[in-house]
Amino acid sequence: MENLTMDNLTVENDTSVLDNQTLGVWTDYTVEYKAASVFLVSLICGVGIVGNVMVILVVLTTKHMRTPTNCYLVSLAVADLMVLTAAGLPNITDALYGQWVYGYVGCLGITYFQYLGINASSCSITAFTVERYIAICHPIKAQFLCTLSRAKKIIMLVWALTSVYCVMWLFLSDTKKLVYDNVVLLSCAYKVSRSHYLPIYFTDFAVFYVLPLILATVLYGLIARILFLNPLPSDPKDSSKKWTRDTTREGRMFSTSSSSSTTAASRRQVTKMLAVVVILFALLWMPYRTLVVVNSFLNKAYLDTWFLLFCRLCIYLNSAINPVIYNAMSQKFRAAFKKLCHCGPQRMEKPASYSVALTYSVIKDMSNGESPDHFTTEMDDINTPTDQYLATTKKMPYEDPSLSGSDIKA
């Protein structure tokens, strides 16, 4: 049985149903398909919507979370919300009613926001990949390029360009009647024929899937060469021996060990988390992209309903799983989620002396670190209680800072 809703995420290449001709006898979806589709789509979209909303709230309401990298993650969360609502929720009505129920305006609007969410998510992933590359491989330039204000400008530019690009779908989409022997159904389909549509699709496929993945592969390869082949000491005992003395205006001594191993470990963890996001983006979009490419060369498109459901679920899962990744791989996000849900103890805000000492240290060690903006962000992932750091600072001897080196965890 063919897919009857003609929603733009599944049957982009099937143009035979666009003709107002008798298509035989229509049969409804099976009960098993309806139950599986409604349950799985509702579950994935529900979890994804809640998770992405939490990511947005956490970054916007927590001061130390407002960093360039997290700004791109907010952009990605907004795009994923758009995909889940504009593509996921209509799939439920598709399974229940077997036809398009949102009318002409709904067809144009939902189609537009589907592609806007998909393309904006791809651009957001590309943006934070480039940002990671600059921050890690070119730390001096990162002081000027990887700033919060610049990240906001890039995000606004990304959304402006993708919004304009996706306007074309308003002129390519329309509602069509599917005339069967026993019923007439409404679908949301494309105005153009298959021969005219394919160049548009392959351009979209190349710009928002192939090129971002090629760029991500190259840049993460260069990042890995710096992070994992960098001759920094992996043992904290080794790095604790590297102490320098710097005098503040008050004449107090602060140990400003580079803490190179912990800094590198933190950067590795953040980079791993973002790399996982990119890998899952590639894998979960692959079934759908492969299906459309294969159907482009077939006389009769392959539209098995269960396989189409699988492709859809992969797309929705891609938009829903990112908050789970952040929670699993970032202590900072995990603590912020708990605080937002009031599920864990309230943490005391970091005193000014704590962040100042760390920022000063990283400037001294810019050859091995990143810009202060990134350093303070990633150091939040290190398991170091604030009171422990302060207590250690107070007890630090004036004559020999190295004596307290083993107590410093940050």
PDB file of C-alpha atoms in Angstrom, residues 92-201:
ATOM      1  CA  ILE A  92       0.390  10.791  13.853  1.00  0.00           C
ATOM      2  CA  THR A  93      -2.608  12.191  11.967  1.00  0.00           C
ATOM      3  CA  ASP A  94      -1.333  10.436   8.854  1.00  0.00           C
ATOM      4  CA  ALA A  95      -1.492   7.081  10.623  1.00  0.00           C
ATOM      5  CA  LEU A  96      -4.915   7.784  12.117  1.00  0.00           C
ATOM      6  CA  TYR A  97      -6.719   9.286   9.115  1.00  0.00           C
ATOM      7  CA  GLY A  98      -4.709   8.094   6.120  1.00  0.00           C
ATOM      8  CA  GLN A  99      -4.774  11.485   4.420  1.00  0.00           C
ATOM      9  CA  TRP A 100      -3.715  15.113   4.756  1.00  0.00           C
ATOM     10  CA  VAL A 101      -5.945  16.928   7.266  1.00  0.00           C
ATOM     11  CA  TYR A 102      -4.269  20.343   7.580  1.00  0.00           C
ATOM     12  CA  GLY A 103      -5.483  21.923   4.353  1.00  0.00           C
ATOM     13  CA  TYR A 104      -3.688  24.095   1.831  1.00  0.00           C
ATOM     14  CA  VAL A 105      -2.168  26.577   4.286  1.00  0.00           C
ATOM     15  CA  GLY A 106      -1.025  23.733   6.517  1.00  0.00           C
ATOM     16  CA  CYS A 107       0.606  22.034   3.544  1.00  0.00           C
ATOM     17  CA  LEU A 108       2.657  25.110   2.686  1.00  0.00           C
ATOM     18  CA  GLY A 109       3.535  26.012   6.267  1.00  0.00           C
ATOM     19  CA  ILE A 110       4.437  22.527   7.464  1.00  0.00           C
ATOM     20  CA  THR A 111       6.497  21.830   4.344  1.00  0.00           C
ATOM     21  CA  TYR A 112       8.387  25.099   4.827  1.00  0.00           C
ATOM     22  CA  PHE A 113       9.152  24.495   8.502  1.00  0.00           C
ATOM     23  CA  GLN A 114      10.165  20.887   7.852  1.00  0.00           C
ATOM     24  CA  TYR A 115      12.887  21.949   5.457  1.00  0.00           C
ATOM     25  CA  LEU A 116      13.829  24.982   7.536  1.00  0.00           C
ATOM     26  CA  GLY A 117      14.389  22.786  10.594  1.00  0.00           C
ATOM     27  CA  ILE A 118      16.307  20.166   8.633  1.00  0.00           C
ATOM     28  CA  ASN A 119      18.586  22.659   6.888  1.00  0.00           C
ATOM     29  CA  ALA A 120      19.132  24.835   9.967  1.00  0.00           C
ATOM     30  CA  SER A 121      20.148  21.799  12.019  1.00  0.00           C
ATOM     31  CA  SER A 122      22.702  20.832   9.381  1.00  0.00           C
ATOM     32  CA  CYS A 123      24.111  24.374   9.308  1.00  0.00           C
ATOM     33  CA  SER A 124      24.239  24.527  13.116  1.00  0.00           C
ATOM     34  CA  ILE A 125      26.243  21.299  13.210  1.00  0.00           C
ATOM     35  CA  THR A 126      28.617  22.696  10.601  1.00  0.00           C
ATOM     36  CA  ALA A 127      28.975  25.929  12.582  1.00  0.00           C
ATOM     37  CA  PHE A 128      29.963  24.310  15.866  1.00  0.00           C
ATOM     38  CA  THR A 129      32.319  21.957  14.025  1.00  0.00           C
ATOM     39  CA  VAL A 130      34.185  24.922  12.536  1.00  0.00           C
ATOM     40  CA  GLU A 131      34.116  26.660  15.928  1.00  0.00           C
ATOM     41  CA  ARG A 132      35.675  23.618  17.609  1.00  0.00           C
ATOM     42  CA  TYR A 133      38.366  23.454  14.946  1.00  0.00           C
ATOM     43  CA  ILE A 134      39.345  27.103  15.404  1.00  0.00           C
ATOM     44  CA  ALA A 135      39.208  26.912  19.202  1.00  0.00           C
ATOM     45  CA  ILE A 136      41.464  23.855  19.428  1.00  0.00           C
ATOM     46  CA  CYS A 137      43.738  24.098  16.403  1.00  0.00           C
ATOM     47  CA  HIS A 138      44.111  27.904  16.363  1.00  0.00           C
ATOM     48  CA  PRO A 139      43.750  29.028  20.003  1.00  0.00           C
ATOM     49  CA  ILE A 140      45.226  32.487  19.414  1.00  0.00           C
ATOM     50  CA  LYS A 141      42.729  33.270  16.656  1.00  0.00           C
ATOM     51  CA  ALA A 142      39.968  31.802  18.819  1.00  0.00           C
ATOM     52  CA  GLN A 143      40.307  34.737  21.222  1.00  0.00           C
ATOM     53  CA  PHE A 144      38.902  36.974  18.510  1.00  0.00           C
ATOM     54  CA  LEU A 145      36.882  34.598  16.316  1.00  0.00           C
ATOM     55  CA  CYS A 146      35.202  32.288  18.837  1.00  0.00           C
ATOM     56  CA  THR A 147      33.393  34.839  20.949  1.00  0.00           C
ATOM     57  CA  LEU A 148      29.836  34.874  22.213  1.00  0.00           C
ATOM     58  CA  SER A 149      28.829  37.906  20.181  1.00  0.00           C
ATOM     59  CA  ARG A 150      30.275  36.457  16.987  1.00  0.00           C
ATOM     60  CA  ALA A 151      28.493  33.149  17.604  1.00  0.00           C
ATOM     61  CA  LYS A 152      25.172  34.983  17.910  1.00  0.00           C
ATOM     62  CA  LYS A 153      25.801  36.818  14.648  1.00  0.00           C
ATOM     63  CA  ILE A 154      26.686  33.579  12.851  1.00  0.00           C
ATOM     64  CA  ILE A 155      23.534  31.906  14.162  1.00  0.00           C
ATOM     65  CA  MET A 156      21.365  34.800  12.992  1.00  0.00           C
ATOM     66  CA  LEU A 157      23.037  34.628   9.579  1.00  0.00           C
ATOM     67  CA  VAL A 158      22.471  30.860   9.379  1.00  0.00           C
ATOM     68  CA  TRP A 159      18.775  31.192  10.151  1.00  0.00           C
ATOM     69  CA  ALA A 160      18.354  34.147   7.794  1.00  0.00           C
ATOM     70  CA  LEU A 161      19.958  32.320   4.865  1.00  0.00           C
ATOM     71  CA  THR A 162      18.123  29.039   5.447  1.00  0.00           C
ATOM     72  CA  SER A 163      14.820  30.897   5.875  1.00  0.00           C
ATOM     73  CA  VAL A 164      15.272  32.573   2.507  1.00  0.00           C
ATOM     74  CA  TYR A 165      16.468  29.356   0.864  1.00  0.00           C
ATOM     75  CA  CYS A 166      13.423  27.404   2.051  1.00  0.00           C
ATOM     76  CA  VAL A 167      10.962  29.943   0.634  1.00  0.00           C
ATOM     77  CA  MET A 168      11.075  28.015  -2.651  1.00  0.00           C
ATOM     78  CA  TRP A 169       9.145  25.159  -1.008  1.00  0.00           C
ATOM     79  CA  LEU A 170       6.162  27.492  -0.628  1.00  0.00           C
ATOM     80  CA  PHE A 171       5.971  27.599  -4.419  1.00  0.00           C
ATOM     81  CA  LEU A 172       6.679  23.907  -4.941  1.00  0.00           C
ATOM     82  CA  SER A 173       4.054  22.446  -2.591  1.00  0.00           C
ATOM     83  CA  ASP A 174       0.315  22.090  -3.026  1.00  0.00           C
ATOM     84  CA  THR A 175      -2.619  19.933  -1.975  1.00  0.00           C
ATOM     85  CA  LYS A 176      -3.711  17.275  -4.463  1.00  0.00           C
ATOM     86  CA  LYS A 177      -6.647  14.926  -4.657  1.00  0.00           C
ATOM     87  CA  LEU A 178      -6.019  11.199  -4.874  1.00  0.00           C
ATOM     88  CA  VAL A 179      -8.935   9.629  -6.679  1.00  0.00           C
ATOM     89  CA  TYR A 180      -9.561   5.974  -5.859  1.00  0.00           C
ATOM     90  CA  ASP A 181     -12.408   3.716  -6.893  1.00  0.00           C
ATOM     91  CA  ASN A 182     -13.953   3.881  -3.443  1.00  0.00           C
ATOM     92  CA  VAL A 183     -12.766   7.202  -1.978  1.00  0.00           C
ATOM     93  CA  VAL A 184     -11.140  10.560  -2.752  1.00  0.00           C
ATOM     94  CA  LEU A 185      -8.317  11.558  -0.413  1.00  0.00           C
ATOM     95  CA  LEU A 186      -6.313  14.752   0.013  1.00  0.00           C
ATOM     96  CA  SER A 187      -2.516  14.784  -0.010  1.00  0.00           C
ATOM     97  CA  CYS A 188       0.213  17.367   0.415  1.00  0.00           C
ATOM     98  CA  ALA A 189       2.443  16.943  -2.624  1.00  0.00           C
ATOM     99  CA  TYR A 190       4.669  18.776  -5.088  1.00  0.00           C
ATOM    100  CA  LYS A 191       3.612  20.861  -8.055  1.00  0.00           C
ATOM    101  CA  VAL A 192       6.619  20.056 -10.208  1.00  0.00           C
ATOM    102  CA  SER A 193       7.212  16.831 -12.052  1.00  0.00           C
ATOM    103  CA  ARG A 194       9.864  14.337 -11.075  1.00  0.00           C
ATOM    104  CA  SER A 195      12.318  15.515 -13.734  1.00  0.00           C
ATOM    105  CA  HIS A 196      12.139  19.089 -12.438  1.00  0.00           C
ATOM    106  CA  TYR A 197      12.234  18.131  -8.799  1.00  0.00           C
ATOM    107  CA  LEU A 198      15.323  15.901  -8.820  1.00  0.00           C
ATOM    108  CA  PRO A 199      17.865  18.708  -9.476  1.00  0.00           C
ATOM    109  CA  ILE A 200      16.380  20.628  -6.537  1.00  0.00           C
ATOM    110  CA  TYR A 201      16.565  17.618  -4.278  1.00  0.00           C
TER     111      TYR A 201
END
